[in-house]
XYZ file of N, CA and C in Angstrom:
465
model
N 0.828 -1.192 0.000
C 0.000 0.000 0.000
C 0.870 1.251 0.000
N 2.058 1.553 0.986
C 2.697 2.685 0.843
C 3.560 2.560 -0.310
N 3.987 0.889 -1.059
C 4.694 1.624 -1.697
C 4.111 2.034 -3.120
N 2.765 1.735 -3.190
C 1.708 2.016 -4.223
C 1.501 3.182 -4.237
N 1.317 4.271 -2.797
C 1.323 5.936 -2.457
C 2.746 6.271 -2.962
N 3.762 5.559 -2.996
C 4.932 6.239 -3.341
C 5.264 6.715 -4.874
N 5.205 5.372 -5.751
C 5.025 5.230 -7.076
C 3.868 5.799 -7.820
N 2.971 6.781 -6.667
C 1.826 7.544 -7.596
C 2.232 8.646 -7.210
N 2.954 9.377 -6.221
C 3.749 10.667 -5.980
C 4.675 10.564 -6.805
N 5.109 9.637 -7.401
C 6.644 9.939 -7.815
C 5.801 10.062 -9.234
N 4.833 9.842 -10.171
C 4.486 9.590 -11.203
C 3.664 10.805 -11.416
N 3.144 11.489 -10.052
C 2.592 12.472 -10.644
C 3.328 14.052 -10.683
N 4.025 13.810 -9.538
C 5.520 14.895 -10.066
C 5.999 14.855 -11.079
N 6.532 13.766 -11.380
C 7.177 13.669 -12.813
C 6.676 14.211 -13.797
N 5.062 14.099 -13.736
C 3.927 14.537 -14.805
C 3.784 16.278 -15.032
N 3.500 16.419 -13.387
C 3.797 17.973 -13.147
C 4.560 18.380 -13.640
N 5.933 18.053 -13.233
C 7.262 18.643 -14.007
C 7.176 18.785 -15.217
N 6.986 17.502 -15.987
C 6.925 17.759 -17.690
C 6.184 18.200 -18.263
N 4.736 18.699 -17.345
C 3.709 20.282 -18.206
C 4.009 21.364 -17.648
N 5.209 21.456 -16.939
C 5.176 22.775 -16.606
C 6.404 23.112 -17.296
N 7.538 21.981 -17.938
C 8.562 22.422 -18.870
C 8.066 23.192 -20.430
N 6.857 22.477 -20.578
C 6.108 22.079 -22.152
C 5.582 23.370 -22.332
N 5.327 24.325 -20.896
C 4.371 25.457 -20.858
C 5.541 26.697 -21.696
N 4.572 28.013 -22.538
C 5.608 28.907 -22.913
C 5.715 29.546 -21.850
N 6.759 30.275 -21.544
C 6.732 31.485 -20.545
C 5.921 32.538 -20.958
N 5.221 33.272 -19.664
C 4.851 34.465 -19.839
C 4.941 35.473 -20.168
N 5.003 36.466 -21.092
C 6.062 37.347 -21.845
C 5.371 38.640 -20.577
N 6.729 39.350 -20.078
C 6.372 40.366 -18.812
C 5.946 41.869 -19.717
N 5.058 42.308 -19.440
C 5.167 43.740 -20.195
C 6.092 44.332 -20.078
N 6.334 45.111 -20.960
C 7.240 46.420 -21.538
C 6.917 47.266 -20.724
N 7.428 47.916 -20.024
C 7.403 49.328 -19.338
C 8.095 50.273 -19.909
N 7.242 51.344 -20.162
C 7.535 53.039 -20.610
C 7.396 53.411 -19.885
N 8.430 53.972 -18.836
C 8.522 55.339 -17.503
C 7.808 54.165 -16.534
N 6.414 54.894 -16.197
C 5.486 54.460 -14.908
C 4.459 53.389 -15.843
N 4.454 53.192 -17.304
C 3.407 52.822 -17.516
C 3.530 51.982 -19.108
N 2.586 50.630 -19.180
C 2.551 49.261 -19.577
C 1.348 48.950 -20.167
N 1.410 48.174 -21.082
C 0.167 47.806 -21.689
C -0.483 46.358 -21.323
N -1.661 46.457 -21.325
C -2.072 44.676 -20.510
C -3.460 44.600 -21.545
N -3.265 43.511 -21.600
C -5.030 42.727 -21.943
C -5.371 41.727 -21.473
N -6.564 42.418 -21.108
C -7.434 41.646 -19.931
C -8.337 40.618 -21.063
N -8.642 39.599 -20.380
C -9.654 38.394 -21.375
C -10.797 38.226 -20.299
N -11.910 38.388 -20.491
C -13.006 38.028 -19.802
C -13.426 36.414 -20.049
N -13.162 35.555 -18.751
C -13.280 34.150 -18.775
C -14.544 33.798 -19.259
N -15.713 34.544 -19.303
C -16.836 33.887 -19.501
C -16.899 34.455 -20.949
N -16.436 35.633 -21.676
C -16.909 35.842 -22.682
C -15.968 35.844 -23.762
N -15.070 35.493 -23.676
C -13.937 35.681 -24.143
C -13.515 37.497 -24.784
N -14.197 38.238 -24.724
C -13.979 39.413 -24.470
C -12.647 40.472 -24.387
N -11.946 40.850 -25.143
C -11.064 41.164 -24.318
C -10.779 42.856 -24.236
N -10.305 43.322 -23.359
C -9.885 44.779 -23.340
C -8.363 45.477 -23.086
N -8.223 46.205 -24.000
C -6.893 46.567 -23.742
C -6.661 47.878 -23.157
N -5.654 47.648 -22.265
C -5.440 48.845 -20.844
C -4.413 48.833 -21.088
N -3.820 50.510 -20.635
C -2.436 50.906 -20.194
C -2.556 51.304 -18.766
N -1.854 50.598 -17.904
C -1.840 51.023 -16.557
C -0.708 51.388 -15.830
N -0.300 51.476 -14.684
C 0.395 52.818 -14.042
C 1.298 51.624 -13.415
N 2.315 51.341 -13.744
C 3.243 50.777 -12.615
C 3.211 51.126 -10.930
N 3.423 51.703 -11.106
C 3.154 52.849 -9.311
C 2.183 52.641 -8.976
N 0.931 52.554 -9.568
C -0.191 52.713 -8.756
C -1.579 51.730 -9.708
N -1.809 50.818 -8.691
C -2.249 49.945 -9.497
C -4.281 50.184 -9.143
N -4.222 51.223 -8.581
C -5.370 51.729 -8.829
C -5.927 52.450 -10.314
N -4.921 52.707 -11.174
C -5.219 53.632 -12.757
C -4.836 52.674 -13.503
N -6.155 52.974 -14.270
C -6.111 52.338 -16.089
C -6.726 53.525 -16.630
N -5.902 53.035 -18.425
C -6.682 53.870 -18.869
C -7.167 53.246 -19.895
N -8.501 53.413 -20.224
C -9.196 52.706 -21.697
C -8.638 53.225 -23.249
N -9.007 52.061 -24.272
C -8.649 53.022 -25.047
C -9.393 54.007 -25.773
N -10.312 54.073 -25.242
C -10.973 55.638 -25.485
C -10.011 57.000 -25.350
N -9.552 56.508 -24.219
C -8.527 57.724 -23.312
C -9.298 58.307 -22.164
N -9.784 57.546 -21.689
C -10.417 57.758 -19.940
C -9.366 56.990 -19.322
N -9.036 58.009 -18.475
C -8.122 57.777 -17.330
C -9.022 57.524 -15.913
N -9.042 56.198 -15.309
C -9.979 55.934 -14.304
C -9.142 55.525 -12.924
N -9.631 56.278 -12.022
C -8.793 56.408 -10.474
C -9.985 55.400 -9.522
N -9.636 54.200 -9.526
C -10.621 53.381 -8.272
C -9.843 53.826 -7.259
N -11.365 54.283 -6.542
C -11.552 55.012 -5.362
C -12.373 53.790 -4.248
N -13.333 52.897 -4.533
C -13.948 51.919 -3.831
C -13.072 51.861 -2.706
N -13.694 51.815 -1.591
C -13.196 51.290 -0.322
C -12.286 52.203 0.195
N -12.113 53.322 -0.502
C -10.649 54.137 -0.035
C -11.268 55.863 -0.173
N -12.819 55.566 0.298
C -13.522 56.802 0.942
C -14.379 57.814 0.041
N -14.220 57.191 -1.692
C -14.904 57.635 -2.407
C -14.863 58.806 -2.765
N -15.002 59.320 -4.000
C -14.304 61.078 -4.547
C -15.763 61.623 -4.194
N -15.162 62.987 -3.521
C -16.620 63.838 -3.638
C -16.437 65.273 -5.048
N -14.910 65.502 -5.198
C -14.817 66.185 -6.242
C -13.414 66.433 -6.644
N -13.079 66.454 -7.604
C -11.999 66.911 -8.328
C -11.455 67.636 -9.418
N -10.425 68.024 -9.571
C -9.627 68.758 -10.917
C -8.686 68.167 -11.137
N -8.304 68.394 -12.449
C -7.124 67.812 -13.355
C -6.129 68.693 -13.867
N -4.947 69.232 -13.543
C -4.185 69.638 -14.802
C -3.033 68.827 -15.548
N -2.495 69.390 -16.327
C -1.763 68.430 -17.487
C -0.545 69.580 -17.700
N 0.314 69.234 -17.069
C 1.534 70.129 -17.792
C 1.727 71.497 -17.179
N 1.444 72.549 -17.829
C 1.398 73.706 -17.547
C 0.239 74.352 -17.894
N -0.619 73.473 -18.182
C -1.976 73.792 -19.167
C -2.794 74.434 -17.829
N -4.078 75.214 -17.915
C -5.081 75.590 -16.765
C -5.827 74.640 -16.231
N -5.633 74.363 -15.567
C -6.523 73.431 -14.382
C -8.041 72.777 -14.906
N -8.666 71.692 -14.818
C -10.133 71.899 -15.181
C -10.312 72.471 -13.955
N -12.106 72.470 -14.626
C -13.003 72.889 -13.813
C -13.345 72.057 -12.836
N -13.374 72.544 -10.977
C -13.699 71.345 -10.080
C -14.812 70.508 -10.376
N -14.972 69.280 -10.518
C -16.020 68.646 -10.644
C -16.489 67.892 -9.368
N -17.647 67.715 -9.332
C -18.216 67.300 -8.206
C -19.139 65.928 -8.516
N -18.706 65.015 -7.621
C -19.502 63.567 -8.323
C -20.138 63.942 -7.736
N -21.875 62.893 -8.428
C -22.770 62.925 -7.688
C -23.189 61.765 -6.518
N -23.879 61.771 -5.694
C -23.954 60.606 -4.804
C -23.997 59.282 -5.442
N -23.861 58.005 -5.027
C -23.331 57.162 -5.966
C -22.680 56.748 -6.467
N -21.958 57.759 -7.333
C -21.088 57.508 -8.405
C -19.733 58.016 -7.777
N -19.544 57.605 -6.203
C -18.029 58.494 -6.246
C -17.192 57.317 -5.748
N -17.059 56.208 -6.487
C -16.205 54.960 -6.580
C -15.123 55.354 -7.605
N -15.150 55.819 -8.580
C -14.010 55.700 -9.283
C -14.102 57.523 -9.899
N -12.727 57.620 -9.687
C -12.476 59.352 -10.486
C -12.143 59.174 -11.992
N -12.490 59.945 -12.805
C -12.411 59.611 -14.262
C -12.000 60.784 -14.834
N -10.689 61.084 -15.750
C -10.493 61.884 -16.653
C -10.945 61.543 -17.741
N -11.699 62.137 -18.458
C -12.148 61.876 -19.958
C -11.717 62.588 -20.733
N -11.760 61.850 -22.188
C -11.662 62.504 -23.226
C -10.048 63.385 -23.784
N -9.125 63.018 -22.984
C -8.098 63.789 -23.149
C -6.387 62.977 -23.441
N -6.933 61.343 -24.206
C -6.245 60.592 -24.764
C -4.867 61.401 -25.551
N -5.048 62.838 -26.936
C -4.078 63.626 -27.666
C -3.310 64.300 -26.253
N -3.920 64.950 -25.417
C -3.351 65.287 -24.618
C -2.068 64.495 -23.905
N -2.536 63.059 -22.936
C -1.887 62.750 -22.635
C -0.489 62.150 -23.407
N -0.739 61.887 -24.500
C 0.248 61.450 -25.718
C 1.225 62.795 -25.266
N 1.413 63.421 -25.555
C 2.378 64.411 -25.433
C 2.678 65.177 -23.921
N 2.250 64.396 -23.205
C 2.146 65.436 -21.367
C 3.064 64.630 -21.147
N 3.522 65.821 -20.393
C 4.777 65.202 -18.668
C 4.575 64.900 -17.651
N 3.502 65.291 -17.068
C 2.992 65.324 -16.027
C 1.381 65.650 -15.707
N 0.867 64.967 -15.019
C -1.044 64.953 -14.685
C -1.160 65.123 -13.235
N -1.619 65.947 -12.784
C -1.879 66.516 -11.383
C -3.310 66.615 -11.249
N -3.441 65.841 -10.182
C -5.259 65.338 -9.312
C -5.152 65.714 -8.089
N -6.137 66.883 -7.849
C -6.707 67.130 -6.414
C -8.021 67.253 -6.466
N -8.052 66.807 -5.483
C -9.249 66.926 -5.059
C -9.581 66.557 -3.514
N -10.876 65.901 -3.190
C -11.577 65.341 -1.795
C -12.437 64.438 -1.704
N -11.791 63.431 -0.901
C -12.664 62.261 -0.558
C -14.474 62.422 -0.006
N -14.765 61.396 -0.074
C -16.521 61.634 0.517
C -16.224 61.889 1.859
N -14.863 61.442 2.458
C -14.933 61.560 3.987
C -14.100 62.748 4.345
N -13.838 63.684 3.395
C -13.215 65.234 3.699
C -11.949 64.865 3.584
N -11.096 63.795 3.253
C -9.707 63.295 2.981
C -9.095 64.189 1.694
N -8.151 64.699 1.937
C -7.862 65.230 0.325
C -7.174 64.547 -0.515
N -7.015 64.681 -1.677
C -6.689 63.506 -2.857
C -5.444 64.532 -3.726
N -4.321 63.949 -3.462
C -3.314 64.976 -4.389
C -2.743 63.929 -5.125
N -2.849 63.950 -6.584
C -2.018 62.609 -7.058
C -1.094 63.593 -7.851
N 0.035 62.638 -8.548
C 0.409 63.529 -9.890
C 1.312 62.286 -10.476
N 1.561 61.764 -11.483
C 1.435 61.429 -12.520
C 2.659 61.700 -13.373
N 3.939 61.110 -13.297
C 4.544 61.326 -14.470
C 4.384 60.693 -16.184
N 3.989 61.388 -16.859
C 3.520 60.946 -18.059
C 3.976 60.179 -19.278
N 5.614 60.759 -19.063
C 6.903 60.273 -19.758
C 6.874 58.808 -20.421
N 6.254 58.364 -21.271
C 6.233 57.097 -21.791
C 5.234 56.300 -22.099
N 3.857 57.084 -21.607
C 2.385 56.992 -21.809
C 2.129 56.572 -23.172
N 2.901 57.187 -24.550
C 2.584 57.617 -25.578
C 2.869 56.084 -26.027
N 4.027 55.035 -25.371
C 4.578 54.044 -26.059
C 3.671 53.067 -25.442
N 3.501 53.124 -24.370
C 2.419 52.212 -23.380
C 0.715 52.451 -24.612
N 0.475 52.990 -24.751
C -0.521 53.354 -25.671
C -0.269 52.714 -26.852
N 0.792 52.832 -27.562
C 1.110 52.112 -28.547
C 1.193 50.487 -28.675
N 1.719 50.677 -27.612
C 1.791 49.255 -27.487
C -0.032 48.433 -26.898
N -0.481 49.311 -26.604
C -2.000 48.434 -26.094
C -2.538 48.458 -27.493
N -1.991 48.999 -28.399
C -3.202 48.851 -29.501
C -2.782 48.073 -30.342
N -1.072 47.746 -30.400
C -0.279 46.613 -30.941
C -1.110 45.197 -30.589
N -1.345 45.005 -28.994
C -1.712 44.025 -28.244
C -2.999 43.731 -28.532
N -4.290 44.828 -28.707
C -4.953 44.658 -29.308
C -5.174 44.200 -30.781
N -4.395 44.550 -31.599
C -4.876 44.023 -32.884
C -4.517 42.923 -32.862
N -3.477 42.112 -32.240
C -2.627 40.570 -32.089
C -3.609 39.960 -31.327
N -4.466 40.471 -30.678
C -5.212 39.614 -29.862
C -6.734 39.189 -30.013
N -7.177 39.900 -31.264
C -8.446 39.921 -31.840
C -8.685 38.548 -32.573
C-alpha cells in the first residue's frame, strides 16, 4: 500500500514537471517610464480589453478611449476633483454625484496625454480626505502604442 502511495507521488511529479517544462513562458510587459500595456480576457466571454496602466499605482487604467480611471472603492470615495496636465489651466472642479463616487475619471483627453509630462489630481474624498495625485507621463505615448499593438494581435 505505501509503496503504491509512493510510485503515484513519484508519477505524478514527474507529470507535473513535464507540463510545466512544455508550458511557454509568460512574456512580462514592456514598461515606458510608470506605464505598460495589458489585456485583460473576460473568462466567460472571451472578451477582451486593452489597458495601459500605471506601474506605481495599481489603482489607474486607462481605456482606449482615453479615460483615465482612479478606483476610489473602499478608499472613501471622490466627492470632487480637478485635473491639470503640464502647464496647461486646471479643469473645472467637478463634483460627483452621490453614488457615483467609486471611481475618479479623466475623460476625453487621450491627444493630450500622448504628449504630457505630467497629470496633477486634487481633489476630496466623501470623507473630507484630500486627494493629491500627480502622474509622471513620460512614456504613456509608447504604453498606448503598445495596447493597440496588443490589441490588434489579440483579436
Amino acid at each position: 500500500m505505501i509503496r503504491g502511495l509512493a510510485i503515484a507521488s513519484v508519477l505524478f511529479l514527474a507529470v507535473n514537471m513535464a507540463s510545466a517544462q512544455t508550458k511557454a513562458p509568460t512574456k512580462k510587459p514592456v514598461r515606458h517610464g510608470d506605464w505598460f500595456a495589458k489585456v485583460l480576457i473576460d473568462k466567460m466571454t472571451d472578451a477582451k480589453e486593452c489597458l495601459v496602466l500605471n506601474a506605481k499605482d495599481p489603482y489607474v487604467s486607462v481605456d482606449p478611449v482615453g479615460r483615465l480611471d482612479i478606483n476610489y472603492r473602499g478608499r472613501g470615495g471622490v466627492a470632487g476633483y480637478q485635473y491639470r496636465i503640464d502647464s496647461n489651466p486646471a479643469s473645472p472642479y467637478q463634483l460627483l454625484p452621490p453614488g457615483r463616487t467609486d471611481v475618479l475619471s479623466v475623460s476625453d483627453v487621450r491627444d493630450e496625454f500622448n504628449s504630457a509630462r505630467r497629470l496633477l489630481i486634487q481633489g476630496e474624498t466623501v470623507l473630507g480626505r484630500p486627494i493629491s495625485l500627480e502622474y509622471d507621463m513620460r512614456g504613456f505615448d509608447k504604453a498606448r502604442a503598445d495596447a493597440t499593438k496588443l490589441c490588434e494581435g489579440a483579436a
